[in-house]
Amino acid sequence: MSYQAPEAFANVTAACKANIYFDGKVVSHTLTLADGSRKTLGLIYPGLYKFNTGAPEKMEIIAGACRARIAGNVDWIGFTAGTWFDVPGNSFFEIEVTDGVAEYVCSFC
Amino acid sequence: MSYQAPEAFANVTAACKANIYFDGKVVSHTLTLADGSRKTLGLIYPGLYKFNTGAPEKMEIIAGACRARIAGNVDWIGFTAGTWFDVPGNSFFEIEVTDGVAEYVCSFC
């Protein structure tokens, strides 16, 4: 079964104020879906960032490229548009963009 | 009558792919409202940018600060969170951010 990155989310409430991390190097806007679940639409500028998770997260790469190291794994894995990775809850991941802007959808599960 | 900047838009379709201008110095996500009208939720990093308009646009500043010069006016006007300006259709505006990140909602009328 092939995976396809989402193109749009219908019937959502979009918050006007962005979430701004690392002096604006990582930014996102929050969507609340009809079932109450949350997603963020985000952009990552070049740099290396560490994020802690509360709920488990699914990171889908919409455009650009990045690499990620999940929950303290030794290995970095590269991700490009149309790929995704899961992060366990109460854990963390590191994500690095070296060139351009990576775009993502983060889903909180 | 006092103006209040919008906090969220309900019942919209949010596009996952961002709009990226000026090498990522200006970015936004597009919302399509139930009536078919469009808004973008955006961020502007430091710099001076010129945008041409097709439809008339309303720019509401959600956070941060900027100054704008509309449709070739001589004077720059400063805008902070909770203020807004209109741009005529088939015209242009220049917008400058000197520090931090300015956040906006742009409505296409």
Tab-separated table of C-alpha atoms in Angstrom:
chain	number	residue	atom	x	y	z
A	1	MET	CA	0.000	0.000	0.000
A	2	SER	CA	1.537	3.263	-0.971
A	3	TYR	CA	1.603	6.277	1.298
A	4	GLN	CA	0.517	9.673	0.063
A	5	ALA	CA	1.247	12.843	1.962
A	6	PRO	CA	-1.883	14.845	2.831
A	7	GLU	CA	-2.673	17.859	0.655
A	8	ALA	CA	-5.301	19.601	2.790
A	9	PHE	CA	-7.466	19.155	5.866
A	10	ALA	CA	-11.152	20.034	5.625
A	11	ASN	CA	-13.536	21.196	8.327
A	12	VAL	CA	-10.836	22.384	10.719
A	13	THR	CA	-10.390	25.380	12.996
A	14	ALA	CA	-7.126	27.193	12.246
A	15	ALA	CA	-5.457	29.346	14.913
A	16	CYS	CA	-4.182	32.680	13.595
A	17	LYS	CA	-1.233	32.943	15.986
A	18	ALA	CA	1.713	30.800	14.969
A	19	ASN	CA	3.808	28.594	17.224
A	20	ILE	CA	7.349	29.957	17.089
A	21	TYR	CA	10.356	27.927	18.212
A	22	PHE	CA	14.095	28.579	18.105
A	23	ASP	CA	13.775	32.273	17.249
A	24	GLY	CA	11.542	31.515	14.280
A	25	LYS	CA	13.699	28.753	12.796
A	26	VAL	CA	10.776	26.360	13.337
A	27	VAL	CA	7.238	27.719	12.992
A	28	SER	CA	3.783	26.198	12.706
A	29	HIS	CA	0.081	26.939	12.727
A	30	THR	CA	-2.277	24.740	14.744
A	31	LEU	CA	-5.357	23.067	13.278
A	32	THR	CA	-8.079	21.526	15.430
A	33	LEU	CA	-10.043	18.842	13.606
A	34	ALA	CA	-13.736	18.110	13.960
A	35	ASP	CA	-12.941	15.185	16.287
A	36	GLY	CA	-10.926	17.464	18.579
A	37	SER	CA	-7.541	16.120	17.529
A	38	ARG	CA	-4.740	18.542	16.674
A	39	LYS	CA	-2.288	18.892	13.815
A	40	THR	CA	0.265	21.553	13.066
A	41	LEU	CA	1.393	22.770	9.627
A	42	GLY	CA	4.998	23.786	9.951
A	43	LEU	CA	8.225	24.941	8.384
A	44	ILE	CA	11.800	24.253	9.450
A	45	TYR	CA	14.676	26.501	8.387
A	46	PRO	CA	18.272	25.270	8.312
A	47	GLY	CA	19.566	24.136	11.677
A	48	LEU	CA	19.454	21.259	14.150
A	49	TYR	CA	16.622	21.184	16.692
A	50	LYS	CA	15.509	18.927	19.514
A	51	PHE	CA	11.836	18.564	20.398
A	52	ASN	CA	10.362	16.756	23.364
A	53	THR	CA	7.056	14.942	22.903
A	54	GLY	CA	4.119	14.676	25.273
A	55	ALA	CA	1.618	12.765	23.145
A	56	PRO	CA	2.998	10.513	20.393
A	57	GLU	CA	3.577	12.447	17.171
A	58	LYS	CA	3.547	11.593	13.497
A	59	MET	CA	5.721	13.852	11.329
A	60	GLU	CA	4.862	13.889	7.621
A	61	ILE	CA	7.270	15.716	5.318
A	62	ILE	CA	5.341	17.807	2.773
A	63	ALA	CA	8.206	19.514	0.977
A	64	GLY	CA	11.958	19.813	1.205
A	65	ALA	CA	14.163	17.409	3.105
A	66	CYS	CA	15.481	16.783	6.581
A	67	ARG	CA	17.096	14.112	8.666
A	68	ALA	CA	15.873	12.936	12.041
A	69	ARG	CA	17.106	10.938	14.984
A	70	ILE	CA	14.249	9.558	16.991
A	71	ALA	CA	14.155	8.868	20.709
A	72	GLY	CA	17.912	8.748	21.130
A	73	ASN	CA	18.598	6.251	18.338
A	74	VAL	CA	22.188	6.222	17.182
A	75	ASP	CA	21.352	6.564	13.507
A	76	TRP	CA	20.068	9.545	11.595
A	77	ILE	CA	17.461	8.791	8.917
A	78	GLY	CA	16.852	11.013	5.909
A	79	PHE	CA	13.314	12.090	5.017
A	80	THR	CA	12.060	13.804	1.890
A	81	ALA	CA	8.654	15.008	0.699
A	82	GLY	CA	6.160	12.158	0.827
A	83	THR	CA	7.787	10.308	3.732
A	84	TRP	CA	7.007	10.307	7.461
A	85	PHE	CA	8.156	9.106	10.846
A	86	ASP	CA	6.580	8.400	14.232
A	87	VAL	CA	7.863	9.625	17.575
A	88	PRO	CA	6.813	7.902	20.821
A	89	GLY	CA	5.086	9.895	23.559
A	90	ASN	CA	7.119	11.309	26.443
A	91	SER	CA	10.222	11.038	24.328
A	92	PHE	CA	12.094	13.318	21.943
A	93	PHE	CA	13.493	13.661	18.464
A	94	GLU	CA	16.200	15.677	16.803
A	95	ILE	CA	15.628	17.071	13.338
A	96	GLU	CA	18.103	18.773	11.039
A	97	VAL	CA	17.619	20.772	7.848
A	98	THR	CA	20.761	21.665	5.960
A	99	ASP	CA	19.393	23.520	2.961
A	100	GLY	CA	16.175	25.303	2.019
A	101	VAL	CA	12.982	24.935	3.999
A	102	ALA	CA	11.417	21.640	5.068
A	103	GLU	CA	7.638	21.622	5.441
A	104	TYR	CA	5.727	19.214	7.622
A	105	VAL	CA	2.416	18.152	9.058
A	106	CYS	CA	2.672	17.039	12.688
A	107	SER	CA	-0.217	14.957	14.044
A	108	PHE	CA	-0.699	14.468	17.766
A	109	CYS	CA	-2.109	11.004	18.373
B	1	MET	CA	-16.246	50.500	17.561
B	2	SER	CA	-13.026	48.775	18.491
B	3	TYR	CA	-11.259	46.367	16.202
B	4	GLN	CA	-10.150	42.978	17.447
B	5	ALA	CA	-7.713	40.831	15.518
B	6	PRO	CA	-9.081	37.377	14.700
B	7	GLU	CA	-7.935	34.485	16.875
B	8	ALA	CA	-9.065	31.515	14.784
B	9	PHE	CA	-11.119	30.587	11.748
B	10	ALA	CA	-13.600	27.713	12.042
B	11	ASN	CA	-14.883	25.339	9.366
B	12	VAL	CA	-12.046	25.970	6.921
B	13	THR	CA	-9.947	23.796	4.631
B	14	ALA	CA	-6.239	24.246	5.316
B	15	ALA	CA	-3.662	23.478	2.609
B	16	CYS	CA	-0.650	21.541	3.882
B	17	LYS	CA	1.846	23.033	1.443
B	18	ALA	CA	2.997	26.503	2.433
B	19	ASN	CA	3.355	29.498	0.151
B	20	ILE	CA	7.022	30.482	0.219
B	21	TYR	CA	8.245	33.890	-0.948
B	22	PHE	CA	11.649	35.557	-0.914
B	23	ASP	CA	13.577	32.381	-0.065
B	24	GLY	CA	11.372	31.700	2.939
B	25	LYS	CA	11.541	35.212	4.396
B	26	VAL	CA	7.755	35.427	3.930
B	27	VAL	CA	5.680	32.259	4.322
B	28	SER	CA	2.009	31.453	4.678
B	29	HIS	CA	-0.573	28.691	4.707
B	30	THR	CA	-3.797	29.077	2.741
B	31	LEU	CA	-7.243	28.625	4.265
B	32	THR	CA	-10.391	28.257	2.181
B	33	LEU	CA	-13.514	29.280	4.046
B	34	ALA	CA	-16.947	27.700	3.747
B	35	ASP	CA	-18.067	30.519	1.416
B	36	GLY	CA	-15.132	29.837	-0.904
B	37	SER	CA	-13.164	32.934	0.092
B	38	ARG	CA	-9.465	32.629	0.902
B	39	LYS	CA	-7.231	33.797	3.704
B	40	THR	CA	-3.570	33.152	4.401
B	41	LEU	CA	-1.896	32.844	7.800
B	42	GLY	CA	1.610	34.136	7.429
B	43	LEU	CA	4.934	35.106	8.930
B	44	ILE	CA	7.396	37.757	7.813
B	45	TYR	CA	11.064	37.640	8.809
B	46	PRO	CA	13.256	40.747	8.828
B	47	GLY	CA	13.585	42.419	5.441
B	48	LEU	CA	11.762	44.647	2.987
B	49	TYR	CA	9.390	43.043	0.510
B	50	LYS	CA	7.108	44.189	-2.288
B	51	PHE	CA	3.912	42.330	-3.105
B	52	ASN	CA	1.602	42.902	-6.034
B	53	THR	CA	-2.121	42.435	-5.521
B	54	GLY	CA	-4.699	40.914	-7.817
B	55	ALA	CA	-7.806	41.006	-5.649
B	56	PRO	CA	-7.956	43.655	-2.913
B	57	GLU	CA	-6.307	42.439	0.290
B	58	LYS	CA	-6.770	43.137	3.970
B	59	MET	CA	-3.656	42.595	6.092
B	60	GLU	CA	-4.259	42.081	9.811
B	61	ILE	CA	-1.202	42.031	12.059
B	62	ILE	CA	-1.493	39.224	14.612
B	63	ALA	CA	1.853	39.518	16.364
B	64	GLY	CA	5.055	41.490	16.073
B	65	ALA	CA	5.399	44.723	14.154
B	66	CYS	CA	6.048	45.992	10.655
B	67	ARG	CA	5.757	49.098	8.571
B	68	ALA	CA	4.013	49.284	5.224
B	69	ARG	CA	3.796	51.629	2.266
B	70	ILE	CA	0.643	51.056	0.304
B	71	ALA	CA	0.096	51.533	-3.414
B	72	GLY	CA	3.064	53.818	-3.857
B	73	ASN	CA	2.183	56.263	-1.093
B	74	VAL	CA	5.088	58.412	0.011
B	75	ASP	CA	4.691	57.664	3.691
B	76	TRP	CA	5.433	54.510	5.607
B	77	ILE	CA	2.931	53.612	8.322
B	78	GLY	CA	3.778	51.463	11.337
B	79	PHE	CA	1.565	48.519	12.281
B	80	THR	CA	1.600	46.407	15.412
B	81	ALA	CA	-0.422	43.432	16.664
B	82	GLY	CA	-4.115	44.283	16.591
B	83	THR	CA	-3.939	46.720	13.667
B	84	TRP	CA	-4.635	46.255	9.965
B	85	PHE	CA	-4.460	47.872	6.556
B	86	ASP	CA	-6.207	47.503	3.201
B	87	VAL	CA	-4.507	47.239	-0.175
B	88	PRO	CA	-6.425	48.000	-3.398
B	89	GLY	CA	-6.692	45.350	-6.109
B	90	ASN	CA	-4.273	45.388	-9.039
B	91	SER	CA	-1.877	47.444	-6.961
B	92	PHE	CA	1.019	46.705	-4.625
B	93	PHE	CA	2.411	47.282	-1.173
B	94	GLU	CA	5.812	47.241	0.427
B	95	ILE	CA	6.221	45.795	3.899
B	96	GLU	CA	9.260	45.881	6.150
B	97	VAL	CA	10.100	44.003	9.326
B	98	THR	CA	13.183	45.125	11.161
B	99	ASP	CA	13.232	42.829	14.171
B	100	GLY	CA	11.699	39.509	15.143
B	101	VAL	CA	8.858	37.913	13.227
B	102	ALA	CA	5.640	39.665	12.209
B	103	GLU	CA	2.558	37.471	11.907
B	104	TYR	CA	-0.437	38.290	9.771
B	105	VAL	CA	-3.769	37.187	8.383
B	106	CYS	CA	-4.272	38.220	4.772
B	107	SER	CA	-7.848	38.197	3.464
B	108	PHE	CA	-8.594	38.298	-0.254
B	109	CYS	CA	-11.763	40.264	-0.836
